[in-house]
């Protein structure tokens, strides 16, 4: 058996905490990659894994990603992530969430959680009963701290797409710019709406037919087949569904000048960033362009929340992307590599 220290994704994590609560059935791992900039913040995922080591690998990759994302967003937060190892039926009980809350509380603020795949804002309310180190709580008032991060993420991605169109196409507006969007859920649907308001030409695809029809009508978009969306001739491809969609084959088949979207972990394997760069396609590093949700969640946790502060920080996303692209061109190095280097410098690695 490989020890955690020897795993390829270990990357000198400050801590990896394993929790088991037999009474409730909770089994969880919390990875704390870095607290260099502040408490390690990142959501907790509720997922059924094939085995324990798959869960540990997932937490290690995700928590390092949060260190990079929070640092590049300019937040005084480090990076961490939790995973709960669900059973096959993915049964989640209030007792399990209470045990998770106690586990997080036992870390004394070293780790701050929020929702991730399989967790809702209602689950955060349960966790909040045990610890104050949680954000992403529901709110009725849109001007108050908390709430769904999706619309914030959509705004940040929209601003990033505009910056990319300006940088690569010299376009000051999105009027007539053709964007192919994969996934029109919370983030992609919001991006489609904002782009449509600026006159962009849209092609969309989503596995959810009802959602596709709703967004197509609202945004005046053409609907493409699921296996067509990554080969559509357009100015921009915007992935907002799954990760690992940029593979050797899909990169070769892209017919766009720019890839800019909110999906996490878009590159399938190391080396894909170089392939994209070699094809001359401008890439917006995922954890930079999709950071607006964590900006809202992070400021909620840090307190003294104001909506204008959130919006000001989101407005920095296109500036940061432009800085990355300029450096990428000057050094003839893929944007994803430049972004990683900048993030590592910020977290002192
Ligand atoms: P969501 O579940 O609301 O939307 C995802 C959409 O993708 C759904 O409509 C789904 O039907 C569709 N989809 C799934 N598989 C597809 C496929 N093969 N082809 C086309 N469409 C497909 O999720 P979301 O919150 O909008 O998140 C989208 C992506 O953005 C995810 O990768 C997520 O990790 C990332 N992200 C989200 C946030 C946020 O604030 N919600 C923040 C950062 C990153």
mmCIF file of N, CA and C and ligand atoms in Angstrom, residues 69 149-150 153 182-188 205-208 211 226 240-242 262-264 290 293, ligand 1:
data_model
loop_
_atom_site.group_PDB
_atom_site.id
_atom_site.type_symbol
_atom_site.label_atom_id
_atom_site.label_comp_id
_atom_site.label_asym_id
_atom_site.label_seq_id
_atom_site.Cartn_x
_atom_site.Cartn_y
_atom_site.Cartn_z
ATOM 1 N N UNK A 69 -6.591 28.569 -6.791
ATOM 2 C CA UNK A 69 -7.747 29.399 -7.130
ATOM 3 C C UNK A 69 -7.877 30.578 -6.163
ATOM 4 N N UNK A 149 -23.481 30.255 -5.381
ATOM 5 C CA UNK A 149 -22.328 30.894 -6.055
ATOM 6 C C UNK A 149 -22.434 30.884 -7.583
ATOM 7 N N UNK A 150 -23.342 30.059 -8.152
ATOM 8 C CA UNK A 150 -23.419 29.898 -9.608
ATOM 9 C C UNK A 150 -23.532 31.211 -10.390
ATOM 10 N N UNK A 153 -20.244 33.016 -10.392
ATOM 11 C CA UNK A 153 -19.284 32.356 -11.279
ATOM 12 C C UNK A 153 -19.593 32.704 -12.733
ATOM 13 N N UNK A 182 -20.805 24.486 -23.961
ATOM 14 C CA UNK A 182 -21.087 23.101 -23.554
ATOM 15 C C UNK A 182 -21.582 23.127 -22.110
ATOM 16 N N UNK A 183 -22.839 22.781 -21.906
ATOM 17 C CA UNK A 183 -23.417 22.791 -20.558
ATOM 18 C C UNK A 183 -24.039 24.138 -20.252
ATOM 19 N N UNK A 184 -25.369 24.151 -20.088
ATOM 20 C CA UNK A 184 -26.057 25.415 -19.788
ATOM 21 C C UNK A 184 -26.814 25.283 -18.463
ATOM 22 N N UNK A 185 -26.102 24.780 -17.446
ATOM 23 C CA UNK A 185 -26.676 24.686 -16.101
ATOM 24 C C UNK A 185 -26.558 26.019 -15.399
ATOM 25 N N UNK A 186 -26.255 25.954 -14.110
ATOM 26 C CA UNK A 186 -26.179 27.169 -13.306
ATOM 27 C C UNK A 186 -25.166 28.170 -13.889
ATOM 28 N N UNK A 187 -23.964 27.705 -14.195
ATOM 29 C CA UNK A 187 -22.931 28.611 -14.719
ATOM 30 C C UNK A 187 -23.156 28.880 -16.219
ATOM 31 N N UNK A 188 -23.235 27.819 -17.028
ATOM 32 C CA UNK A 188 -23.353 27.985 -18.481
ATOM 33 C C UNK A 188 -24.622 28.727 -18.879
ATOM 34 N N UNK A 205 -25.156 23.197 -26.176
ATOM 35 C CA UNK A 205 -25.480 21.772 -26.070
ATOM 36 C C UNK A 205 -25.513 21.383 -24.599
ATOM 37 N N UNK A 206 -26.479 20.563 -24.223
ATOM 38 C CA UNK A 206 -26.585 20.091 -22.836
ATOM 39 C C UNK A 206 -27.339 18.760 -22.861
ATOM 40 N N UNK A 207 -26.983 17.863 -21.930
ATOM 41 C CA UNK A 207 -27.665 16.556 -21.911
ATOM 42 C C UNK A 207 -29.110 16.677 -21.415
ATOM 43 N N UNK A 208 -29.417 17.791 -20.768
ATOM 44 C CA UNK A 208 -30.767 18.010 -20.235
ATOM 45 C C UNK A 208 -31.592 18.750 -21.305
ATOM 46 N N UNK A 211 -33.764 21.854 -20.165
ATOM 47 C CA UNK A 211 -32.909 23.008 -19.864
ATOM 48 C C UNK A 211 -32.363 23.614 -21.172
ATOM 49 N N UNK A 226 -24.708 16.843 -28.788
ATOM 50 C CA UNK A 226 -23.689 16.749 -27.730
ATOM 51 C C UNK A 226 -22.295 16.478 -28.301
ATOM 52 N N UNK A 240 -18.688 24.443 -19.846
ATOM 53 C CA UNK A 240 -19.327 24.724 -18.541
ATOM 54 C C UNK A 240 -20.067 23.510 -18.020
ATOM 55 N N UNK A 241 -19.555 22.319 -18.356
ATOM 56 C CA UNK A 241 -20.201 21.101 -17.856
ATOM 57 C C UNK A 241 -19.168 20.276 -17.098
ATOM 58 N N UNK A 242 -18.485 19.403 -17.834
ATOM 59 C CA UNK A 242 -17.585 18.442 -17.199
ATOM 60 C C UNK A 242 -16.131 18.876 -17.256
ATOM 61 N N UNK A 262 -16.215 27.877 -17.502
ATOM 62 C CA UNK A 262 -16.170 27.740 -16.044
ATOM 63 C C UNK A 262 -15.908 26.342 -15.516
ATOM 64 N N UNK A 263 -15.927 25.311 -16.365
ATOM 65 C CA UNK A 263 -15.750 23.950 -15.850
ATOM 66 C C UNK A 263 -14.409 23.810 -15.136
ATOM 67 N N UNK A 264 -14.387 23.013 -14.076
ATOM 68 C CA UNK A 264 -13.142 22.771 -13.336
ATOM 69 C C UNK A 264 -12.301 21.711 -14.042
ATOM 70 N N UNK A 290 -12.986 30.914 -13.277
ATOM 71 C CA UNK A 290 -14.200 30.484 -12.562
ATOM 72 C C UNK A 290 -14.170 30.789 -11.058
ATOM 73 N N UNK A 293 -17.334 32.514 -7.827
ATOM 74 C CA UNK A 293 -18.163 31.849 -6.815
ATOM 75 C C UNK A 293 -17.445 31.787 -5.482
HETATM 76 P P1 LIG B 1 -24.806 22.421 -13.093
HETATM 77 O O1 LIG B 1 -25.013 21.010 -12.672
HETATM 78 O O2 LIG B 1 -25.802 23.465 -12.717
HETATM 79 O O3 LIG B 1 -24.663 22.498 -14.700
HETATM 80 C C1 LIG B 1 -23.937 21.575 -15.447
HETATM 81 C C2 LIG B 1 -24.714 21.363 -16.750
HETATM 82 O O4 LIG B 1 -23.930 20.555 -17.602
HETATM 83 C C3 LIG B 1 -26.052 20.664 -16.529
HETATM 84 O O5 LIG B 1 -27.092 21.393 -17.166
HETATM 85 C C4 LIG B 1 -25.833 19.293 -17.174
HETATM 86 O O6 LIG B 1 -27.025 18.765 -17.741
HETATM 87 C C5 LIG B 1 -24.798 19.617 -18.231
HETATM 88 N N1 LIG B 1 -24.017 18.476 -18.697
HETATM 89 C C6 LIG B 1 -23.553 17.410 -17.988
HETATM 90 N N2 LIG B 1 -22.869 16.583 -18.790
HETATM 91 C C7 LIG B 1 -22.887 17.152 -20.021
HETATM 92 C C8 LIG B 1 -22.345 16.769 -21.276
HETATM 93 N N3 LIG B 1 -21.651 15.637 -21.443
HETATM 94 N N4 LIG B 1 -22.534 17.587 -22.332
HETATM 95 C C9 LIG B 1 -23.233 18.741 -22.207
HETATM 96 N N5 LIG B 1 -23.791 19.132 -21.027
HETATM 97 C C10 LIG B 1 -23.610 18.344 -19.970
HETATM 98 O O7 LIG B 1 -23.341 22.800 -12.594
HETATM 99 P P2 LIG B 1 -22.676 24.246 -12.521
HETATM 100 O O8 LIG B 1 -22.732 24.722 -11.127
HETATM 101 O O9 LIG B 1 -23.211 25.086 -13.633
HETATM 102 O O10 LIG B 1 -21.151 23.879 -12.806
HETATM 103 C C11 LIG B 1 -20.674 23.681 -14.133
HETATM 104 C C12 LIG B 1 -19.162 23.505 -14.102
HETATM 105 O O11 LIG B 1 -18.566 24.665 -13.529
HETATM 106 C C13 LIG B 1 -18.662 22.338 -13.267
HETATM 107 O O12 LIG B 1 -17.496 21.814 -13.871
HETATM 108 C C14 LIG B 1 -18.316 22.961 -11.943
HETATM 109 O O13 LIG B 1 -17.330 22.215 -11.248
HETATM 110 C C15 LIG B 1 -17.751 24.306 -12.417
HETATM 111 N N6 LIG B 1 -17.800 25.371 -11.408
HETATM 112 C C16 LIG B 1 -18.992 25.786 -10.887
HETATM 113 C C17 LIG B 1 -19.014 26.823 -9.953
HETATM 114 C C18 LIG B 1 -20.300 27.330 -9.368
HETATM 115 O O14 LIG B 1 -20.264 28.393 -8.720
HETATM 116 N N7 LIG B 1 -21.430 26.680 -9.570
HETATM 117 C C19 LIG B 1 -17.804 27.431 -9.562
HETATM 118 C C20 LIG B 1 -16.602 27.004 -10.133
HETATM 119 C C21 LIG B 1 -16.624 25.967 -11.056
#
